[in-house]
Every structure is written in C-alpha cells, then in structure tokens.
mmCIF file of C-alpha atoms in Angstrom:
data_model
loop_
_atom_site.group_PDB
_atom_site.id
_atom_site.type_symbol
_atom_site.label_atom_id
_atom_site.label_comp_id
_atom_site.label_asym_id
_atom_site.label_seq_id
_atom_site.Cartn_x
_atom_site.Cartn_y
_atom_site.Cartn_z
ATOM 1 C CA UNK B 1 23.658 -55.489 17.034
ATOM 2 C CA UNK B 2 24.785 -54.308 14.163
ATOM 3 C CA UNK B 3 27.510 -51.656 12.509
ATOM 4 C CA UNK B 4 26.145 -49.127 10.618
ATOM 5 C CA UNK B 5 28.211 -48.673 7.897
ATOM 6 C CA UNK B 6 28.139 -52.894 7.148
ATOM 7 C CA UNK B 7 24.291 -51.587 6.084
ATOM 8 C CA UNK B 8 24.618 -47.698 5.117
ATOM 9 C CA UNK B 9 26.814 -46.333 3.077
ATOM 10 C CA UNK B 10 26.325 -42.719 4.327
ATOM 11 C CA UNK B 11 27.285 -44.115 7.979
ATOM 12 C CA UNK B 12 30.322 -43.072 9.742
ATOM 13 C CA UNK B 13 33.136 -45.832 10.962
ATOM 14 C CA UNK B 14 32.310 -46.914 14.409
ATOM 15 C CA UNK B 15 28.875 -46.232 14.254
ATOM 16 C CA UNK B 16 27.052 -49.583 16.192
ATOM 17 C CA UNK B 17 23.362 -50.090 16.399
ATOM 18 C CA UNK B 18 21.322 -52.421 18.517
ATOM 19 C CA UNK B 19 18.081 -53.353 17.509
ATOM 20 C CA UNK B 20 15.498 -54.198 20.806
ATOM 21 C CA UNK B 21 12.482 -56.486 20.641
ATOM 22 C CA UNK B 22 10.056 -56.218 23.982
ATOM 23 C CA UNK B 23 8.959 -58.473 26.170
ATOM 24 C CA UNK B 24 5.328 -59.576 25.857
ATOM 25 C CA UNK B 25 4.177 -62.049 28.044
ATOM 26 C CA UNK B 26 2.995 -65.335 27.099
ATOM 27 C CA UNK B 27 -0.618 -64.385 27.675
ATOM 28 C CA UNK B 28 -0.754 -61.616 25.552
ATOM 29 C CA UNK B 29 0.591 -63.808 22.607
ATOM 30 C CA UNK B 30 -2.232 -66.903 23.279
ATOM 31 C CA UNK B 31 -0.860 -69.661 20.497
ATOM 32 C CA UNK B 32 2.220 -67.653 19.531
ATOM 33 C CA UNK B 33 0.162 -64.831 18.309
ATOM 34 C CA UNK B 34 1.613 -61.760 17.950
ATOM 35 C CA UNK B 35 0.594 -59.004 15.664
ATOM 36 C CA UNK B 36 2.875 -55.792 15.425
ATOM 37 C CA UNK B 37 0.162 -53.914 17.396
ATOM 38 C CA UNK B 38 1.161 -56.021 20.545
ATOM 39 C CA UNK B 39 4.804 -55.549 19.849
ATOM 40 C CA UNK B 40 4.457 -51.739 19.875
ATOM 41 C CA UNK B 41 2.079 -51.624 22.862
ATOM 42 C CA UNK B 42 4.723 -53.452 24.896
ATOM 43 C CA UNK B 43 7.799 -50.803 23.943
ATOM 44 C CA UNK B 44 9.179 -49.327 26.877
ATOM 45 C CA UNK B 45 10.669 -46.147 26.121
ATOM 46 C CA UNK B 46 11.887 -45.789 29.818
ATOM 47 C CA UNK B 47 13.461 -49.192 29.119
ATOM 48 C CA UNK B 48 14.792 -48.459 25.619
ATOM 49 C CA UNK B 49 16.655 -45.490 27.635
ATOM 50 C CA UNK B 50 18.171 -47.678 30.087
ATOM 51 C CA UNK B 51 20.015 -49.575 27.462
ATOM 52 C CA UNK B 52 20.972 -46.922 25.356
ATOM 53 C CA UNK B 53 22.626 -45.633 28.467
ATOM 54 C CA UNK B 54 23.926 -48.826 29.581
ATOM 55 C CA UNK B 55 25.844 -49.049 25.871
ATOM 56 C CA UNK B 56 27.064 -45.588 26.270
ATOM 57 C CA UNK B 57 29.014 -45.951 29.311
ATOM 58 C CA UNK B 58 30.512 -49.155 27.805
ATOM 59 C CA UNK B 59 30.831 -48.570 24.398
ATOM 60 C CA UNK B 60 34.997 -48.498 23.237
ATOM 61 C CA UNK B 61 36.557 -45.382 22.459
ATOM 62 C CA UNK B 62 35.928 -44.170 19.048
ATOM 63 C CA UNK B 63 32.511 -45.501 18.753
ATOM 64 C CA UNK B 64 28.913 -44.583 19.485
ATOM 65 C CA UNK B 65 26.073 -46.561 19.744
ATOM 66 C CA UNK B 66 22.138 -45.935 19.761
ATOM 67 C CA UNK B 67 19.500 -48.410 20.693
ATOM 68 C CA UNK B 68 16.363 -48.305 18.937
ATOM 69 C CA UNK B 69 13.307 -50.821 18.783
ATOM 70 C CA UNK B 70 13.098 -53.277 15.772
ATOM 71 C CA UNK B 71 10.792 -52.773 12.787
ATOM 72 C CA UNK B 72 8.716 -55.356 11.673
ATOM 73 C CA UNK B 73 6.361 -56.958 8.754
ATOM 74 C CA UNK B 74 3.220 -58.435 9.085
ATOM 75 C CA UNK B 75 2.663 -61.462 7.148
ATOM 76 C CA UNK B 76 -0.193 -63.489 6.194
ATOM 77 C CA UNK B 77 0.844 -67.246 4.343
ATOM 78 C CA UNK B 78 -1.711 -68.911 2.057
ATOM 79 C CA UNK B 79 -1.616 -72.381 1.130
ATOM 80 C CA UNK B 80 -3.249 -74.947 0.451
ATOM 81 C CA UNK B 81 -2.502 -78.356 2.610
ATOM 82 C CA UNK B 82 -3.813 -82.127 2.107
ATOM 83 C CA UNK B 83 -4.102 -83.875 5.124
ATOM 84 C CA UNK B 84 -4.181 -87.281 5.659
ATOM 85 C CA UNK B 85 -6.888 -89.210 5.162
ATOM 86 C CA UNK B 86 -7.362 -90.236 8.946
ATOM 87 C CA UNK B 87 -6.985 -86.580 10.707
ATOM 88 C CA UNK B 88 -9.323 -84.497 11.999
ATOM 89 C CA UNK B 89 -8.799 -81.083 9.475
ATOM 90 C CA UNK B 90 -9.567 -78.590 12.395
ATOM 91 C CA UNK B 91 -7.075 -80.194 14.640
ATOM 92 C CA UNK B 92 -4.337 -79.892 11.952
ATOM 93 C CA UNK B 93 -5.211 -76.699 11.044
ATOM 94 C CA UNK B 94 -5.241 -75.361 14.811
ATOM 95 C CA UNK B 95 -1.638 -77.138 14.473
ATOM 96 C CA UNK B 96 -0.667 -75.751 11.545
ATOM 97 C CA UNK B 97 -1.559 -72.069 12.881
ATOM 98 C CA UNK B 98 -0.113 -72.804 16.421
ATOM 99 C CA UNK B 99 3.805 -74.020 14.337
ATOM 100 C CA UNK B 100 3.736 -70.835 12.072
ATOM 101 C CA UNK B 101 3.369 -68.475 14.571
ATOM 102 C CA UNK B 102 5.407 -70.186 16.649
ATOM 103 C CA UNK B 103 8.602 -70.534 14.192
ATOM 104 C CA UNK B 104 7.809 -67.319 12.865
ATOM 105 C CA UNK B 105 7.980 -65.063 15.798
ATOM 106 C CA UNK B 106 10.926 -62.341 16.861
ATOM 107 C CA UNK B 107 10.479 -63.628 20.267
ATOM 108 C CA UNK B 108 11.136 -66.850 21.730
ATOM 109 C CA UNK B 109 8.987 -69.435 21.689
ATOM 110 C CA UNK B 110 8.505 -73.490 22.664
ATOM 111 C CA UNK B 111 9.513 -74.376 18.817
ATOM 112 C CA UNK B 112 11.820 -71.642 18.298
ATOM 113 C CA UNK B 113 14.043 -71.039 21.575
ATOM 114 C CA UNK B 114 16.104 -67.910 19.281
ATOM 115 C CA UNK B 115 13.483 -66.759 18.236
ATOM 116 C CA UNK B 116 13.142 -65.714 13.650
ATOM 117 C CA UNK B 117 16.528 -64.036 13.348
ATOM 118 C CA UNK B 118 17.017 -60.250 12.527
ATOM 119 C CA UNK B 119 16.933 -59.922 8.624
ATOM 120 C CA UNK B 120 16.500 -63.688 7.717
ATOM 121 C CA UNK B 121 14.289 -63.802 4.623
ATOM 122 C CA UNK B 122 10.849 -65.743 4.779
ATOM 123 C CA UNK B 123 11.141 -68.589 1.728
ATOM 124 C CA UNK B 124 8.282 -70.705 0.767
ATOM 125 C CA UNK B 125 10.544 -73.365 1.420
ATOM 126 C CA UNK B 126 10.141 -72.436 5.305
ATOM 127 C CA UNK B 127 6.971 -73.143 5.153
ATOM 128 C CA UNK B 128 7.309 -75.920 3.079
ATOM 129 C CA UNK B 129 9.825 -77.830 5.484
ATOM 130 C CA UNK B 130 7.714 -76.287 8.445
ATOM 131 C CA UNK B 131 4.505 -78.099 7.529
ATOM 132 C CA UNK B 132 5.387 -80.927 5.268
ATOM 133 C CA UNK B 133 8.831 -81.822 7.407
ATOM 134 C CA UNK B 134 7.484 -81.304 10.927
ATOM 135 C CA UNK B 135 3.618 -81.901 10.699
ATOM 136 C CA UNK B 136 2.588 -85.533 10.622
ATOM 137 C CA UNK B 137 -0.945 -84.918 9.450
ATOM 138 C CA UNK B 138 -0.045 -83.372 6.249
ATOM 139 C CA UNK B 139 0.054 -85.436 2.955
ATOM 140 C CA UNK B 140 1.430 -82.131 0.953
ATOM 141 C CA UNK B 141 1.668 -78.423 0.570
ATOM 142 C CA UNK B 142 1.036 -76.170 -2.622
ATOM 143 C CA UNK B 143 0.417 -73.194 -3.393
ATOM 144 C CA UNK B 144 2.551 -71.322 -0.631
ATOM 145 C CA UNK B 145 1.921 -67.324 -0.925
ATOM 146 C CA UNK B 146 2.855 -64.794 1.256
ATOM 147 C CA UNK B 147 0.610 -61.295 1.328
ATOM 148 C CA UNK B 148 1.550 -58.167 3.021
ATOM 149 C CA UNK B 149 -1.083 -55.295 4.424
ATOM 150 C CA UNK B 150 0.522 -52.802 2.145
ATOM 151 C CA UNK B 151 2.737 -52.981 -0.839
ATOM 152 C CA UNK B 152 3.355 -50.676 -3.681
ATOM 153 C CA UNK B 153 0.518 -51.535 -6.580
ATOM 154 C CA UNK B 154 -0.503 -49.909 -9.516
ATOM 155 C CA UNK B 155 -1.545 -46.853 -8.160
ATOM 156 C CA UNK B 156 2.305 -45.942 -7.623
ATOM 157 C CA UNK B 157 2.781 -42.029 -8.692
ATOM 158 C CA UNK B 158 6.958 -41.996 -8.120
ATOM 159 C CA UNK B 159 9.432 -44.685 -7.786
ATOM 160 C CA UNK B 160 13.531 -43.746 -7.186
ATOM 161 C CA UNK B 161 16.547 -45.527 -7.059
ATOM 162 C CA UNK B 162 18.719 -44.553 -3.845
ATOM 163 C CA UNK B 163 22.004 -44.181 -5.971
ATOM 164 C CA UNK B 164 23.722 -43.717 -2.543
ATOM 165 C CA UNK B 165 22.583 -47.408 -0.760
ATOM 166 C CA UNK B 166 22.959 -50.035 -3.013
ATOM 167 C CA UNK B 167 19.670 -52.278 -3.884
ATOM 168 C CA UNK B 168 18.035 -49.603 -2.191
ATOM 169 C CA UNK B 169 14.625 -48.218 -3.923
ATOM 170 C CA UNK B 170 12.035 -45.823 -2.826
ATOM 171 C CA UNK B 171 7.881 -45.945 -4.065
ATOM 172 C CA UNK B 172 5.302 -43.421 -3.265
ATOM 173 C CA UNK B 173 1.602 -44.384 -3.405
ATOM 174 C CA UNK B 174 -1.047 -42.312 -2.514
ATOM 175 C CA UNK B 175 0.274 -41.094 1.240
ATOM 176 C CA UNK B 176 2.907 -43.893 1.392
ATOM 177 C CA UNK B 177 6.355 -43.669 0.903
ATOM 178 C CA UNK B 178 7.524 -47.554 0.423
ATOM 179 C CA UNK B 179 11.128 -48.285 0.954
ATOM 180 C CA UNK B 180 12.531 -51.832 -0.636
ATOM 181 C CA UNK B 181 16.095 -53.000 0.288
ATOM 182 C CA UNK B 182 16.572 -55.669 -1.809
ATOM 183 C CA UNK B 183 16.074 -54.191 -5.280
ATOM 184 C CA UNK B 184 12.422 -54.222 -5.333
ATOM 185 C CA UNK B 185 11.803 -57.796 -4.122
ATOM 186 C CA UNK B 186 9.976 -56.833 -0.937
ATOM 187 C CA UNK B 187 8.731 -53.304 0.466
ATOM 188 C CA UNK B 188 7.948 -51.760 3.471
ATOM 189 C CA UNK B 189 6.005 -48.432 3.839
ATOM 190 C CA UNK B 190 8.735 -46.009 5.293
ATOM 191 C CA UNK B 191 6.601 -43.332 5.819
ATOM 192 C CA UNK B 192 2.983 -41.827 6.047
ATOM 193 C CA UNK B 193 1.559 -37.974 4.933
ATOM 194 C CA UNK B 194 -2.312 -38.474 6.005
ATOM 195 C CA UNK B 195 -3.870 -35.729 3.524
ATOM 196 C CA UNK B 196 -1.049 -35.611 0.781
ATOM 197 C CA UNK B 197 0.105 -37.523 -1.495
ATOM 198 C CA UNK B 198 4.045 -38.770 -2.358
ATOM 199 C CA UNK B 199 4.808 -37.809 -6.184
ATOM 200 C CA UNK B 200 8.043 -37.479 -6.235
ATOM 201 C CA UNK B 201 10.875 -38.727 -4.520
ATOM 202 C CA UNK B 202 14.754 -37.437 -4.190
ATOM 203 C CA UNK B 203 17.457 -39.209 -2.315
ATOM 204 C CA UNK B 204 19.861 -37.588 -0.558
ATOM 205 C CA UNK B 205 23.200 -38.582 0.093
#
C-alpha cells in the first residue's frame, strides 16, 4: 500500500492505494516460473472486489482507498557464467534458472519468503551476488544484460516530458504508448491502439 500523492503529483491528500498480487499455485509456477500471462489468468476480479470493499468500510475518515492488481515487467537476464571445472553445466544451469526465478518472483517462494518487493529496481549486481555469492558451481559471471519484450527503439515517432510528474516521460512507437518513470532509464508500454499509430503525445495535468 501506498499514498497516492507520495507518487502523483496530481493526487489528492488522503488518497491510499493497494496494489494486489494473486495467488497461483505452486503447480502452475513448476521451478518458480511465472510469466505475466499466469499472473493475469489467476486475477480474481470477484476477489479484487472483496478487498476493495473490505478497505472501504475500514478506511479512516478523510481518506479513500482503491485496490487494484499490480503491473508487472517481464524480464529476460543474459550472461555468461564459468563453472567450475568439476560440475556438470546442465545441472548448474537448471540451478541457475531454478534461483532467478525463484529470487525474482512477486510471490513467495522457498528462496525468497517476501517475495521481490514492490518497486525495487533489478541491478546487475543482483544477479551478480545471486549467482556468484549463492551458487557454488560458478567460478564467475560477466556480461550480465537484462532485455525487455518491448522498449522504445528507433522507430519512436513522439517522445514528451510529463512536466506535471517529475522524471516522468512518455514514447510512442508504432501503436505503443511507452511510459518511463525514472527519466528514461526503463519503460513500460502504457498503452496499445491496434490499427493506429501514437505521433504525438500531450500531458495533462
């Protein structure tokens, strides 16, 4: 849970949000798996409902609150990993997978009982201390990169500066309106217009 206006500028005082991740079972997440498909497949909005009205009845005079479901980004990590001279490579890199998606999930796991925490940035230096730190098999790690499904390229027709949120910048490509909330260090595509395509873009107070 958050409060709006810590995050928005345009939000009013004693606005509260809480953020909701599902349940999935363990056997729909085989390893730690879990791609945003199976997170969405497994929102409730019957149960979404529940706590919004739960919060309402609770909530402290003067505020509101709304419950909505989390947003996420799919990551894929590339690397390249020495292993020691006495392991068997498929067994470490089964290993390897099995701790990433593990430590890396929004739900809790065996190696990470909290679960990734709500707006903690992804560092190669997680993955450094993940695999180097906590993996016995490895020698060393290099070449850490992280790749996205979409992100803004050259084919970019707009970009915008949200004057009104700070660090807050908008791209359109093609259909897809990116968003990036930290001054253009990562994106997120905000918004999707199958058949058109986003050339210009006007923030609004």
């Amino acid at each position: 849970a958050f409060t709006r206006a810590a995050v928005y500028s345009f939000a009013r005082p004693g606005e509260v949000e809480v953020v909701l991740v599902p349940y999935v079972p363990e056997a729909a997440r085989p390893g730690g798996r879990l791609p945003v498909a199976v997170l969405r497949d497994h929102e409730v909005e019957e149960a979404r409902r529940r706590v919004a009205d739960d919060l309402d009845r609770r909530r402290a005079l003067g505020t509101s609150v709304r419950a909505g479901w989390a947003r996420y980004k799919a990551v894929s990590i590339r690397a390249r990993v020495v292993v020691r001279r006495e392991e068997d490579v498929d067994a470490v890199r089964q290993r390897i997978h099995d701790r990433l998606h593990q430590t890396l999930s929004p739900l809790p796991t065996p190696l990470n009982p909290a679960g990734w925490a709500f707006g903690e940035p992804l560092r190669a230096s997680n993955v450094y201390r993940m695999l180097e730190h906590a993996e016995p098999g490895v020698r060393y790690v290099e070449s850490v990169r992280f790749v996205v499904d979409e992100a803004p390229d050259a084919q970019v027709r707009t970009l915008a500066v949200d004057q009104y949120q700070p660090g807050t910048w908008y791209a359109g490509r093609g259909p897809v309106l990116f968003r990036s909330t930290n001054a253009g260090s990562g994106w997120e595509p905000a918004g999707r217009f199958e058949g058109e395509s986003v050339l210009r873009v006007t923030p609004a107070p």
